[in-house]
């Protein structure tokens, strides 16, 4: 079985859940080999071993993180030329997809983005599932040329531990001048809300114009907190100034793919669907039974969200005891 390179998504060594998901998927395809770029490996080490990394490639040159993502594509391309992996997996976020695109060009390889599942096909090569047309169709895709490069959406797999003792290898790479086109001049930590990151959360509760005001968003936050989830918002709610732009879900906002998505007071415009259509289970609360969002609901409540959400929050909190 060949190596499956997994680019580890982390913040100064704090490994994101998406990396554990990718390592879990990599084990279905071959031998997981984590690619750790940047600083903080000591903090990441135990997690990567716990989730089955047989090998860790350490790429710690400062230049790799002093610029935007182009140097990481250079690095992965050089590593892939050397290691000849059976596939390369990255997280389907904006950085991951940009690196994957650049990498595919450099390697002359096929690329599949936004996979919601990846399994080994009959010949052992990865087969990726994509969810398209507002979640109405599933597409199975296989890379036919070069090293398969696949970006995988958060929550595509449940992280399963499988202890390993990874072999560590430091790798030095050459960064091209072209990759140094945009330097990072400042980094600032995001304000902590105590809630999970929107794009990675297993549960997202989103509010739309039906919420009615910024103050009323407390009912959305209340349900999100009861479920241990993140808060999202439609563009109408964001444009009204009720919730910060960073929480907008949709075509011009964040793409989310949680296990559970609750849409409260959201009509279901195509631009909103574009950001949440691959959610596993969709629950809708809307007072209009004709609202288009009901078409994609697994479970719908026709009612006033100001009554339904607090009742749901109360009941969930009671059951959690
Ligand atoms: C180029 C472009 C990009 C866009 N990008 C995005 C994007 O990224 N994300 C996005 O969301 N939109 C985006 N939009 C906007 C999108 O077209 C819609 O206008 C927007 O999603 C509507 O938001 P909404 O569903 O909250 O509001 P509305 O469409 O006004 O729907 C409000 C819903 O709330 C219900 N409601 C009202 N009161 C209550 C209540 N008390 N209880 C329960 N239900 C209630 C109503 O029945 C209605 O269905 C984009 C548009 C364009 C043109």
Tab-separated table of C-alpha atoms and ligand atoms in Angstrom:
chain	number	residue	atom	x	y	z
A	1	UNK	CA	0.000	0.000	0.000
A	2	UNK	CA	1.289	3.424	-0.907
A	3	UNK	CA	1.625	6.488	1.282
A	4	UNK	CA	-1.316	8.847	1.547
A	5	UNK	CA	-0.053	12.352	2.223
A	6	UNK	CA	-2.274	14.376	4.555
A	7	UNK	CA	-1.591	18.093	4.834
A	8	UNK	CA	-2.192	18.806	8.522
A	9	UNK	CA	-4.432	21.768	9.271
A	10	UNK	CA	-3.290	23.277	12.569
A	11	UNK	CA	-2.856	26.520	14.467
A	12	UNK	CA	0.657	26.626	15.936
A	13	UNK	CA	0.558	22.885	16.598
A	14	UNK	CA	-3.045	22.664	17.765
A	15	UNK	CA	-4.342	20.085	15.300
A	16	UNK	CA	-7.785	20.811	13.891
A	17	UNK	CA	-10.443	18.123	13.875
A	18	UNK	CA	-10.356	18.110	10.068
A	19	UNK	CA	-6.803	16.710	10.149
A	20	UNK	CA	-7.965	13.809	12.339
A	21	UNK	CA	-10.772	13.204	9.841
A	22	UNK	CA	-8.299	13.138	6.943
A	23	UNK	CA	-6.018	10.709	8.775
A	24	UNK	CA	-9.032	8.460	9.386
A	25	UNK	CA	-9.903	8.556	5.673
A	26	UNK	CA	-6.244	8.043	4.675
A	27	UNK	CA	-6.190	4.735	6.567
A	28	UNK	CA	-8.844	3.387	4.173
A	29	UNK	CA	-6.592	4.166	1.212
A	30	UNK	CA	-3.076	3.299	2.313
A	31	UNK	CA	-0.484	4.353	4.871
A	32	UNK	CA	-1.226	7.790	6.323
A	33	UNK	CA	1.744	10.160	6.188
A	34	UNK	CA	1.131	13.521	7.864
A	35	UNK	CA	2.716	16.600	6.332
A	36	UNK	CA	3.289	19.140	9.100
A	37	UNK	CA	4.152	22.623	7.891
A	38	UNK	CA	5.167	25.412	10.283
A	39	UNK	CA	5.852	25.618	14.004
A	40	UNK	CA	4.414	23.784	17.023
A	41	UNK	CA	5.067	20.150	16.073
A	42	UNK	CA	5.717	19.148	19.679
A	43	UNK	CA	2.121	20.075	20.478
A	44	UNK	CA	0.773	18.186	17.444
A	45	UNK	CA	2.892	15.070	17.767
A	46	UNK	CA	0.686	12.981	20.083
A	47	UNK	CA	-2.493	13.719	18.154
A	48	UNK	CA	-0.964	12.743	14.815
A	49	UNK	CA	0.311	9.488	16.322
A	50	UNK	CA	-3.042	8.795	18.005
A	51	UNK	CA	-4.883	9.083	14.685
A	52	UNK	CA	-2.663	6.696	12.809
A	53	UNK	CA	0.085	8.706	11.086
A	54	UNK	CA	2.735	6.121	10.129
A	55	UNK	CA	5.072	8.871	9.061
A	56	UNK	CA	5.372	12.597	9.683
A	57	UNK	CA	7.125	14.840	7.186
A	58	UNK	CA	8.271	17.950	9.028
A	59	UNK	CA	8.555	21.099	6.951
A	60	UNK	CA	9.651	23.800	9.334
A	61	UNK	CA	11.347	26.404	7.141
A	62	UNK	CA	10.040	29.848	8.210
A	63	UNK	CA	9.488	30.845	4.559
A	64	UNK	CA	6.721	28.267	4.296
A	65	UNK	CA	4.430	30.292	6.532
A	66	UNK	CA	5.776	33.814	5.981
A	67	UNK	CA	3.863	34.095	2.738
A	68	UNK	CA	0.367	33.149	1.635
A	69	UNK	CA	-0.121	29.535	0.631
A	70	UNK	CA	1.921	29.323	-2.589
A	71	UNK	CA	5.134	28.080	-0.854
A	72	UNK	CA	3.191	25.169	0.624
A	73	UNK	CA	2.190	24.082	-2.883
A	74	UNK	CA	5.876	24.231	-3.895
A	75	UNK	CA	6.765	22.136	-0.864
A	76	UNK	CA	4.077	19.517	-1.379
A	77	UNK	CA	5.006	19.188	-5.048
A	78	UNK	CA	8.655	18.502	-4.176
A	79	UNK	CA	7.649	16.071	-1.444
A	80	UNK	CA	5.268	14.261	-3.797
A	81	UNK	CA	7.972	13.932	-6.470
A	82	UNK	CA	10.170	12.267	-3.882
A	83	UNK	CA	7.679	10.171	-1.903
A	84	UNK	CA	5.494	9.154	-4.886
A	85	UNK	CA	2.351	8.925	-2.702
A	86	UNK	CA	-0.756	7.020	-3.767
A	87	UNK	CA	-2.890	10.114	-3.026
A	88	UNK	CA	-2.767	13.534	-1.377
A	89	UNK	CA	-5.566	14.705	0.930
A	90	UNK	CA	-6.182	18.292	2.026
A	91	UNK	CA	-8.969	20.023	3.932
A	92	UNK	CA	-11.602	21.691	1.773
A	93	UNK	CA	-11.194	25.197	3.121
A	94	UNK	CA	-9.965	28.210	1.184
A	95	UNK	CA	-6.274	27.547	1.936
A	96	UNK	CA	-6.557	23.810	1.269
A	97	UNK	CA	-8.303	24.314	-2.043
A	98	UNK	CA	-5.832	26.931	-3.214
A	99	UNK	CA	-2.875	24.727	-2.314
A	100	UNK	CA	-4.558	21.753	-4.023
A	101	UNK	CA	-5.183	23.701	-7.231
A	102	UNK	CA	-1.616	24.961	-7.417
A	103	UNK	CA	-0.284	21.501	-6.590
A	104	UNK	CA	-2.381	19.814	-9.288
A	105	UNK	CA	-0.907	22.157	-11.895
A	106	UNK	CA	2.650	21.541	-10.695
A	107	UNK	CA	2.246	17.745	-10.675
A	108	UNK	CA	0.060	17.584	-13.769
A	109	UNK	CA	-2.416	15.607	-11.677
A	110	UNK	CA	-6.180	15.386	-11.483
A	111	UNK	CA	-7.945	17.120	-8.592
A	112	UNK	CA	-11.291	16.507	-6.909
A	113	UNK	CA	-12.550	19.226	-4.564
A	114	UNK	CA	-15.207	19.287	-1.831
A	115	UNK	CA	-15.437	15.530	-1.341
A	116	UNK	CA	-17.970	14.472	1.288
A	117	UNK	CA	-16.607	10.921	1.373
A	118	UNK	CA	-13.574	9.051	0.031
A	119	UNK	CA	-13.220	5.271	-0.187
A	120	UNK	CA	-10.879	2.855	-1.929
A	121	UNK	CA	-12.244	1.665	-5.290
A	122	UNK	CA	-11.941	-1.888	-6.629
A	123	UNK	CA	-8.410	-1.170	-7.859
A	124	UNK	CA	-7.488	0.467	-4.537
A	125	UNK	CA	-7.444	3.987	-6.003
A	126	UNK	CA	-9.518	6.606	-4.155
A	127	UNK	CA	-13.097	7.256	-5.201
A	128	UNK	CA	-14.445	10.585	-3.959
A	129	UNK	CA	-18.109	11.459	-3.469
A	130	UNK	CA	-19.265	15.004	-4.135
A	131	UNK	CA	-22.700	16.368	-3.321
A	132	UNK	CA	-23.978	18.711	-6.045
A	133	UNK	CA	-27.045	20.682	-7.172
A	134	UNK	CA	-28.157	21.717	-3.687
A	135	UNK	CA	-27.481	18.213	-2.396
A	136	UNK	CA	-29.893	16.608	-4.872
A	137	UNK	CA	-27.225	14.514	-6.612
A	138	UNK	CA	-24.190	12.553	-5.476
A	139	UNK	CA	-21.290	12.245	-7.900
A	140	UNK	CA	-18.550	9.626	-7.613
A	141	UNK	CA	-15.284	10.813	-9.116
A	142	UNK	CA	-11.911	9.214	-9.631
A	143	UNK	CA	-8.695	10.895	-10.685
A	144	UNK	CA	-7.536	9.401	-13.989
A	145	UNK	CA	-4.215	11.178	-14.400
A	146	UNK	CA	-1.247	11.597	-12.077
A	147	UNK	CA	-1.392	11.489	-8.273
A	148	UNK	CA	-4.979	11.805	-7.010
A	149	UNK	CA	-5.350	15.086	-5.101
A	150	UNK	CA	-8.560	15.368	-3.099
A	151	UNK	CA	-9.862	18.127	-0.858
A	152	UNK	CA	-12.286	16.800	1.744
A	153	UNK	CA	-15.010	18.789	3.466
A	154	UNK	CA	-15.028	19.032	7.259
A	155	UNK	CA	-17.200	16.378	8.953
A	156	UNK	CA	-16.873	13.946	6.019
A	157	UNK	CA	-15.701	11.281	8.469
A	158	UNK	CA	-15.843	10.668	12.190
A	159	UNK	CA	-12.263	10.792	13.525
A	160	UNK	CA	-11.286	7.324	14.755
A	161	UNK	CA	-8.142	6.909	16.835
A	162	UNK	CA	-5.664	4.188	15.776
A	163	UNK	CA	-2.412	4.541	17.682
A	164	UNK	CA	0.781	4.516	15.610
A	165	UNK	CA	4.429	5.347	16.133
A	166	UNK	CA	5.234	7.657	13.295
A	167	UNK	CA	8.666	7.878	11.759
A	168	UNK	CA	9.630	11.550	11.642
A	169	UNK	CA	11.522	12.990	8.711
A	170	UNK	CA	12.648	16.567	8.322
A	171	UNK	CA	12.263	17.789	4.782
A	172	UNK	CA	13.970	20.805	3.255
A	173	UNK	CA	12.431	22.343	0.160
A	174	UNK	CA	13.249	25.093	-2.306
A	175	UNK	CA	10.735	27.902	-2.456
A	176	UNK	CA	10.457	29.604	-5.824
A	177	UNK	CA	10.529	33.416	-6.100
A	178	UNK	CA	7.117	33.223	-7.780
A	179	UNK	CA	5.656	31.677	-4.611
A	180	UNK	CA	6.794	34.657	-2.549
A	181	UNK	CA	4.443	37.097	-4.204
A	182	UNK	CA	2.387	37.936	-1.115
A	183	UNK	CA	3.877	38.168	2.364
A	184	UNK	CA	1.850	37.883	5.581
A	185	UNK	CA	2.403	41.159	7.448
A	186	UNK	CA	0.328	40.540	10.561
A	187	UNK	CA	-1.562	37.761	12.317
A	188	UNK	CA	-4.143	38.347	15.035
A	189	UNK	CA	-6.009	35.644	16.952
A	190	UNK	CA	-9.748	35.558	16.391
A	191	UNK	CA	-11.969	36.733	19.250
A	192	UNK	CA	-12.930	33.628	21.193
A	193	UNK	CA	-16.668	32.957	21.398
A	194	UNK	CA	-16.380	29.677	23.254
A	195	UNK	CA	-18.227	28.052	20.335
A	196	UNK	CA	-16.681	25.751	17.747
A	197	UNK	CA	-15.357	27.163	14.500
A	198	UNK	CA	-18.245	27.636	12.056
A	199	UNK	CA	-16.711	25.692	9.179
A	200	UNK	CA	-15.704	22.739	11.358
A	201	UNK	CA	-18.656	22.521	13.749
A	202	UNK	CA	-20.668	19.301	13.846
A	203	UNK	CA	-23.776	21.389	14.615
A	204	UNK	CA	-24.642	24.792	13.138
A	205	UNK	CA	-27.704	26.836	14.064
A	206	UNK	CA	-28.299	29.687	11.599
A	207	UNK	CA	-30.675	32.611	11.781
A	208	UNK	CA	-32.076	34.666	8.913
A	209	UNK	CA	-34.244	37.716	8.372
A	210	UNK	CA	-36.978	35.995	10.364
A	211	UNK	CA	-34.909	36.507	13.530
A	212	UNK	CA	-35.910	40.170	13.329
A	213	UNK	CA	-33.115	41.972	15.196
A	214	UNK	CA	-29.588	41.707	16.582
A	215	UNK	CA	-30.944	41.227	20.124
A	216	UNK	CA	-33.157	38.361	18.984
A	217	UNK	CA	-30.091	36.413	17.870
A	218	UNK	CA	-29.812	35.298	21.507
A	219	UNK	CA	-32.483	32.650	20.729
A	220	UNK	CA	-30.270	31.300	17.927
A	221	UNK	CA	-27.201	31.387	20.193
A	222	UNK	CA	-29.171	29.697	22.975
A	223	UNK	CA	-30.014	26.682	20.806
A	224	UNK	CA	-26.479	26.549	19.383
A	225	UNK	CA	-25.046	26.476	22.930
A	226	UNK	CA	-27.479	23.792	24.072
A	227	UNK	CA	-26.315	21.641	21.148
A	228	UNK	CA	-22.621	22.560	21.506
A	229	UNK	CA	-22.748	24.086	18.036
A	230	UNK	CA	-21.719	27.180	16.104
A	231	UNK	CA	-23.918	30.100	15.055
A	232	UNK	CA	-24.422	31.026	11.406
A	233	UNK	CA	-26.469	33.687	9.647
A	234	UNK	CA	-27.994	34.387	6.260
A	235	UNK	CA	-26.803	37.334	4.240
A	236	UNK	CA	-30.065	39.163	4.943
A	237	UNK	CA	-29.328	38.943	8.679
A	238	UNK	CA	-25.708	39.959	8.197
A	239	UNK	CA	-26.555	42.858	5.860
A	240	UNK	CA	-29.058	44.095	8.437
A	241	UNK	CA	-26.172	44.348	10.906
A	242	UNK	CA	-27.635	41.723	13.247
A	243	UNK	CA	-24.664	39.373	13.145
A	244	UNK	CA	-21.017	39.782	12.015
A	245	UNK	CA	-20.125	39.045	8.413
A	246	UNK	CA	-17.697	36.287	9.466
A	247	UNK	CA	-20.723	34.138	10.321
A	248	UNK	CA	-22.471	34.412	6.956
A	249	UNK	CA	-23.249	31.048	5.398
A	250	UNK	CA	-23.571	30.804	1.631
A	251	UNK	CA	-22.101	31.525	-1.742
A	252	UNK	CA	-20.416	34.716	-0.592
A	253	UNK	CA	-19.915	33.515	2.973
A	254	UNK	CA	-18.690	30.337	4.628
A	255	UNK	CA	-19.356	26.815	3.386
A	256	UNK	CA	-20.450	24.507	6.173
A	257	UNK	CA	-21.063	20.781	6.153
A	258	UNK	CA	-22.133	19.816	9.671
A	259	UNK	CA	-23.892	16.688	10.877
A	260	UNK	CA	-26.837	18.913	11.834
A	261	UNK	CA	-27.815	22.275	10.309
A	262	UNK	CA	-30.724	24.199	11.792
A	263	UNK	CA	-32.083	26.988	9.553
A	264	UNK	CA	-34.337	29.349	11.475
A	265	UNK	CA	-36.157	32.176	9.695
A	266	UNK	CA	-34.272	31.515	6.446
A	267	UNK	CA	-36.185	31.199	3.150
A	268	UNK	CA	-33.654	29.013	1.305
A	269	UNK	CA	-32.328	31.178	-1.519
A	270	UNK	CA	-29.940	29.326	-3.839
A	271	UNK	CA	-27.042	31.468	-2.616
A	272	UNK	CA	-27.697	30.368	0.967
A	273	UNK	CA	-28.090	26.706	-0.032
A	274	UNK	CA	-24.740	26.831	-1.796
A	275	UNK	CA	-23.095	27.123	1.607
A	276	UNK	CA	-24.968	24.418	3.524
A	277	UNK	CA	-26.360	21.924	1.028
A	278	UNK	CA	-24.014	19.121	2.053
A	279	UNK	CA	-25.120	19.208	5.702
A	280	UNK	CA	-25.975	15.678	6.835
A	281	UNK	CA	-29.337	16.468	8.512
A	282	UNK	CA	-31.223	19.709	7.906
A	283	UNK	CA	-33.831	21.004	10.328
A	284	UNK	CA	-35.952	23.985	9.302
A	285	UNK	CA	-37.984	26.347	11.438
A	286	UNK	CA	-40.048	28.749	9.352
A	287	UNK	CA	-43.489	30.251	9.792
A	288	UNK	CA	-44.229	30.005	6.050
A	289	UNK	CA	-45.035	26.398	5.021
A	290	UNK	CA	-44.270	27.366	1.387
A	291	UNK	CA	-40.707	28.534	2.140
A	292	UNK	CA	-38.355	26.851	-0.410
A	293	UNK	CA	-35.976	25.722	2.336
A	294	UNK	CA	-38.505	23.060	3.332
A	295	UNK	CA	-37.668	21.256	0.051
A	296	UNK	CA	-34.307	20.269	1.456
A	297	UNK	CA	-35.392	19.714	5.058
A	298	UNK	CA	-35.107	16.327	6.737
A	299	UNK	CA	-37.258	17.673	9.541
A	300	UNK	CA	-39.327	20.841	9.438
A	301	UNK	CA	-41.300	22.863	11.940
A	302	UNK	CA	-43.855	25.354	10.621
A	303	UNK	CA	-43.895	27.929	13.372
A	304	UNK	CA	-42.551	31.119	14.881
A	305	UNK	CA	-38.860	30.684	15.652
A	306	UNK	CA	-39.199	32.951	18.682
A	307	UNK	CA	-41.406	30.278	20.227
A	308	UNK	CA	-39.904	27.123	18.703
A	309	UNK	CA	-36.194	27.769	19.388
A	310	UNK	CA	-36.537	28.642	23.109
A	311	UNK	CA	-38.756	25.577	23.632
A	312	UNK	CA	-36.270	23.334	21.839
A	313	UNK	CA	-33.405	24.835	23.866
A	314	UNK	CA	-35.282	24.277	27.124
A	315	UNK	CA	-36.123	20.671	26.285
A	316	UNK	CA	-32.582	19.825	25.130
A	317	UNK	CA	-31.106	21.406	28.249
A	318	UNK	CA	-33.583	19.479	30.446
A	319	UNK	CA	-32.760	16.170	28.761
A	320	UNK	CA	-29.041	16.784	29.090
A	321	UNK	CA	-29.814	17.099	32.806
B	1	LIG	C1	-24.438	37.409	-5.647
B	1	LIG	C2	-25.244	37.075	-4.428
B	1	LIG	C3	-24.615	36.403	-3.386
B	1	LIG	C4	-25.355	36.067	-2.252
B	1	LIG	N1	-24.721	35.380	-1.234
B	1	LIG	C5	-25.443	34.958	-0.170
B	1	LIG	C6	-24.850	34.200	0.862
B	1	LIG	O1	-23.654	33.904	0.856
B	1	LIG	N2	-25.642	33.788	1.896
B	1	LIG	C7	-26.970	34.089	1.963
B	1	LIG	O2	-27.624	33.689	2.940
B	1	LIG	N3	-27.548	34.841	1.020
B	1	LIG	C8	-26.817	35.299	-0.044
B	1	LIG	N4	-27.419	36.074	-0.984
B	1	LIG	C9	-28.769	36.593	-0.713
B	1	LIG	C10	-29.878	35.606	-1.019
B	1	LIG	O3	-30.271	35.739	-2.365
B	1	LIG	C11	-31.119	35.919	-0.135
B	1	LIG	O4	-31.509	37.243	-0.309
B	1	LIG	C12	-30.863	35.693	1.371
B	1	LIG	O5	-30.295	34.421	1.582
B	1	LIG	C13	-32.178	35.794	2.118
B	1	LIG	O6	-31.948	35.657	3.485
B	1	LIG	P1	-33.110	35.119	4.429
B	1	LIG	O7	-33.522	33.767	3.985
B	1	LIG	O8	-32.651	35.287	5.835
B	1	LIG	O9	-34.249	36.204	4.204
B	1	LIG	P2	-35.696	36.074	3.452
B	1	LIG	O10	-35.530	35.516	2.086
B	1	LIG	O11	-36.326	37.383	3.626
B	1	LIG	O12	-36.408	34.944	4.311
B	1	LIG	C14	-36.800	35.121	5.644
B	1	LIG	C15	-37.584	33.889	6.036
B	1	LIG	O13	-37.903	33.971	7.413
B	1	LIG	C16	-39.219	33.485	7.612
B	1	LIG	N5	-39.689	34.090	8.859
B	1	LIG	C17	-39.986	35.399	9.083
B	1	LIG	N6	-40.336	35.566	10.372
B	1	LIG	C18	-40.248	34.360	10.962
B	1	LIG	C19	-40.472	33.882	12.290
B	1	LIG	N7	-40.837	34.721	13.278
B	1	LIG	N8	-40.312	32.564	12.551
B	1	LIG	C20	-39.938	31.696	11.567
B	1	LIG	N9	-39.711	32.091	10.296
B	1	LIG	C21	-39.851	33.405	10.005
B	1	LIG	C22	-39.968	33.885	6.378
B	1	LIG	O14	-41.097	33.040	6.180
B	1	LIG	C23	-38.902	33.718	5.283
B	1	LIG	O15	-38.969	32.420	4.719
B	1	LIG	C24	-26.717	36.426	-2.135
B	1	LIG	C25	-27.319	37.100	-3.187
B	1	LIG	C26	-26.606	37.425	-4.322
B	1	LIG	C27	-27.302	38.146	-5.441
